C-alpha positions as a Python dict, from the first residue, in 0.01 Angstrom:
ca = {
    (1, 'M'): (0, 0, 0),
    (2, 'H'): (282, -103, 250),
    (3, 'D'): (556, -118, -16),
    (4, 'I'): (458, 181, -193),
    (5, 'L'): (422, 394, 77),
    (6, 'G'): (770, 274, 296),
    (7, 'Q'): (1005, 553, 368),
    (8, 'T'): (1289, 380, 543),
    (9, 'D'): (1672, 464, 543),
    (10, 'F'): (1764, 95, 392),
    (11, 'T'): (1554, -68, 158),
    (12, 'Y'): (1593, -414, 339),
    (13, 'F'): (1342, -281, 619),
    (14, 'S'): (1082, -96, 357),
    (15, 'G'): (747, -231, 311),
    (16, 'T'): (619, -603, 442),
    (17, 'R'): (999, -646, 600),
    (18, 'V'): (832, -606, 926),
    (19, 'E'): (770, -925, 1195),
    (20, 'R'): (584, -1227, 1072),
    (21, 'D'): (280, -1192, 1275),
    (22, 'F'): (255, -857, 1207),
    (23, 'V'): (311, -855, 808),
    (24, 'E'): (-30, -932, 709),
    (25, 'A'): (-241, -670, 900),
    (26, 'P'): (-171, -360, 683),
    (27, 'S'): (-339, -603, 379),
    (28, 'Q'): (-602, -719, 626),
    (29, 'M'): (-692, -359, 669),
    (30, 'L'): (-813, -321, 297),
    (31, 'E'): (-1082, -581, 342),
    (32, 'N'): (-1266, -338, 605),
    (33, 'W'): (-1367, -74, 386),
    (34, 'V'): (-1577, -313, 134),
    (35, 'W'): (-1803, -382, 477),
    (36, 'E'): (-1873, -4, 503),
    (37, 'K'): (-2161, 160, 322),
    (38, 'E'): (-1951, 503, 300),
    (39, 'S'): (-1696, 299, 127),
    (40, 'L'): (-1855, 63, -85),
    (41, 'S'): (-2083, 369, -222),
    (42, 'R'): (-1781, 515, -368),
    (43, 'M'): (-1593, 212, -546),
    (44, 'S'): (-1915, 28, -673),
    (45, 'K'): (-2189, 65, -899),
    (46, 'H'): (-2434, -148, -1074),
    (47, 'Y'): (-2268, -267, -1391),
    (48, 'K'): (-2553, -168, -1610),
    (49, 'D'): (-2736, 133, -1485),
    (50, 'G'): (-2495, 250, -1249),
    (51, 'S'): (-2727, 279, -941),
    (52, 'A'): (-2545, 207, -594),
    (53, 'I'): (-2593, -114, -375),
    (54, 'P'): (-2960, -92, -238),
    (55, 'D'): (-2955, -13, 152),
    (56, 'E'): (-3131, -330, 213),
    (57, 'L'): (-2896, -571, 3),
    (58, 'M'): (-2606, -389, 199),
    (59, 'D'): (-2779, -434, 531),
    (60, 'K'): (-2770, -843, 424),
    (61, 'L'): (-2420, -817, 288),
    (62, 'V'): (-2285, -701, 646),
    (63, 'K'): (-2488, -915, 842),
    (64, 'A'): (-2370, -1235, 616),
    (65, 'R'): (-1968, -1098, 704),
    (66, 'N'): (-1960, -1379, 979),
    (67, 'A'): (-2128, -1681, 795),
    (68, 'N'): (-1895, -1944, 850),
    (69, 'A'): (-1631, -1733, 1050),
    (70, 'G'): (-1647, -2011, 1316),
    (71, 'V'): (-1511, -2270, 1099),
    (72, 'F'): (-1298, -2067, 904),
    (73, 'N'): (-1115, -1934, 1198),
    (74, 'Q'): (-1081, -2291, 1353),
    (75, 'R'): (-930, -2371, 981),
    (76, 'Q'): (-655, -2094, 1073),
    (77, 'I'): (-587, -2265, 1397),
    (78, 'L'): (-591, -2622, 1268),
    (79, 'L'): (-310, -2478, 1005),
    (80, 'G'): (-124, -2268, 1250),
    (81, 'T'): (-105, -2568, 1519),
    (82, 'F'): (-13, -2832, 1221),
    (83, 'D'): (249, -2549, 1113),
    (84, 'Q'): (414, -2522, 1468),
    (85, 'T'): (418, -2879, 1563),
    (86, 'I'): (591, -3011, 1222),
    (87, 'H'): (888, -2729, 1285),
    (88, 'T'): (915, -2852, 1589),
    (89, 'K'): (991, -3212, 1525),
    (90, 'D'): (1311, -3408, 1334),
    (91, 'K'): (1102, -3604, 1139),
    (92, 'A'): (738, -3566, 1046),
    (93, 'D'): (488, -3751, 887),
    (94, 'T'): (255, -3457, 756),
    (95, 'Q'): (-43, -3651, 648),
    (96, 'S'): (-116, -3869, 972),
    (97, 'I'): (-34, -3530, 1198),
    (98, 'Y'): (-254, -3305, 959),
    (99, 'A'): (-537, -3589, 956),
    (100, 'E'): (-513, -3609, 1386),
    (101, 'I'): (-497, -3214, 1441),
    (102, 'S'): (-786, -3158, 1191),
    (103, 'K'): (-997, -3414, 1389),
    (104, 'D'): (-901, -3250, 1734),
    (105, 'V'): (-931, -2881, 1629),
    (106, 'L'): (-1165, -2885, 1317),
    (107, 'Q'): (-1355, -3170, 1424),
    (108, 'I'): (-1386, -3264, 1050),
    (109, 'P'): (-1176, -3575, 959),
    (110, 'A'): (-907, -3514, 690),
    (111, 'T'): (-989, -3660, 349),
    (112, 'P'): (-835, -4020, 346),
    (113, 'N'): (-548, -4101, 160),
    (114, 'T'): (-457, -3731, 100),
    (115, 'N'): (-222, -3499, 196),
    (116, 'M'): (-342, -3152, 209),
    (117, 'C'): (20, -3054, 343),
    (118, 'A'): (159, -3125, 5),
    (119, 'A'): (-16, -2822, -145),
    (120, 'F'): (44, -2591, 172),
    (121, 'G'): (299, -2358, 25),
    (122, 'H'): (302, -2148, 348),
    (123, 'L'): (494, -2424, 501),
    (124, 'A'): (809, -2381, 368),
    (125, 'D'): (808, -2002, 182),
    (126, 'G'): (927, -1791, 476),
    (127, 'Y'): (620, -1842, 713),
    (128, 'D'): (806, -2200, 835),
    (129, 'A'): (643, -2206, 1178),
    (130, 'Q'): (482, -1855, 1156),
    (131, 'Y'): (141, -1928, 982),
    (132, 'Y'): (-18, -1846, 1333),
    (133, 'G'): (86, -1469, 1225),
    (134, 'Y'): (-236, -1467, 1033),
    (135, 'L'): (-464, -1448, 1276),
    (136, 'W'): (-237, -1251, 1508),
    (137, 'S'): (-220, -995, 1217),
    (138, 'E'): (-614, -982, 1218),
    (139, 'V'): (-598, -905, 1591),
    (140, 'Y'): (-406, -573, 1519),
    (141, 'C'): (-597, -507, 1197),
    (142, 'M'): (-907, -497, 1389),
    (143, 'D'): (-794, -301, 1648),
    (144, 'M'): (-637, -36, 1423),
    (145, 'F'): (-940, -28, 1207),
    (146, 'H'): (-1234, -44, 1496),
    (147, 'S'): (-1032, 230, 1772),
    (148, 'R'): (-941, 467, 1507),
    (149, 'F'): (-1101, 460, 1134),
    (150, 'K'): (-1460, 349, 1276),
    (151, 'K'): (-1431, 593, 1564),
    (152, 'E'): (-1297, 882, 1388),
    (153, 'G'): (-1431, 834, 1054),
    (154, 'I'): (-1343, 556, 792),
    (155, 'M'): (-1239, 796, 548),
    (156, 'N'): (-1121, 1082, 785),
    (157, 'P'): (-808, 1184, 621),
    (158, 'K'): (-616, 1273, 942),
    (159, 'V'): (-655, 885, 1061),
    (160, 'G'): (-536, 800, 722),
    (161, 'M'): (-222, 985, 758),
    (162, 'D'): (-170, 888, 1124),
    (163, 'Y'): (-199, 544, 943),
    (164, 'R'): (28, 595, 720),
    (165, 'K'): (316, 783, 899),
    (166, 'Y'): (281, 519, 1198),
    (167, 'I'): (200, 189, 1037),
    (168, 'L'): (330, 195, 648),
    (169, 'Q'): (616, 444, 644),
    (170, 'P'): (842, 279, 904),
    (171, 'G'): (811, -73, 758),
    (172, 'G'): (1058, -290, 944),
    (173, 'S'): (1282, 6, 1081),
    (174, 'M'): (1074, -3, 1400),
    (175, 'D'): (924, -293, 1577),
    (176, 'A'): (553, -336, 1515),
    (177, 'I'): (446, -304, 1867),
    (178, 'D'): (595, 36, 1867),
    (179, 'M'): (425, 153, 1549),
    (180, 'L'): (76, 11, 1691),
    (181, 'K'): (109, 169, 2007),
    (182, 'K'): (210, 484, 1832),
    (183, 'F'): (-118, 495, 1602),
    (184, 'L'): (-334, 383, 1868),
    (185, 'G'): (-212, 581, 2134),
    (186, 'R'): (-192, 283, 2403),
    (187, 'E'): (-127, -96, 2414),
    (188, 'P'): (-299, -328, 2148),
    (189, 'S'): (-587, -492, 2267),
    (190, 'Q'): (-768, -801, 2111),
    (191, 'E'): (-1119, -675, 2220),
    (192, 'S'): (-1220, -559, 1848),
    (193, 'F'): (-1091, -895, 1699),
    (194, 'L'): (-1334, -1096, 1933),
    (195, 'I'): (-1623, -871, 1853),
    (196, 'S'): (-1548, -905, 1453),
    (197, 'K'): (-1650, -1224, 1452),
    (198, 'G'): (-1935, -1195, 1663),
    (199, 'L'): (-1780, -1282, 1998),
    (200, 'Q'): (-1848, -1099, 2279),
    (201, 'A'): (-1510, -938, 2464),
}
């Protein structure tokens, strides 16, 4: 969606050519609609009889959304910390550094005699020292979704057009913080992100 709806004077700044700690926010935004009855009922039916998801099942799905959220977010913190750590050293023993941070952050020891980092492609594919951006993007994502779509209607065409105009169209031709201020009408906040994780802000 980000690339399709981008409208910039130079293609270099179109679509996902935004700051690394914002780039995931538009794709993370799309995940929100699968947790909403209004939108989920429009895009899903039983594969045999075409019936809608029963309310009871939908309620259970929504309640289970944060299952394992703690360990998932600790893992994201682990990976972001590891990424920052190895990119601020001249040389790094990735296996031992990962094992140490895993024990400290996740409180789960790394599997002995393995080097998970050898398969962690984000370390050198453009996210170098910026993996933290996944969580930071989610802070922006949740603020946008809860502050506008949840309050004004998840299928509200005006909110959708504002999102398109202020977030998707500018791409990297404008700083993300300025796009967010235009869409939100204020400075971004982490409150919705914390609530989405089951924490009180």
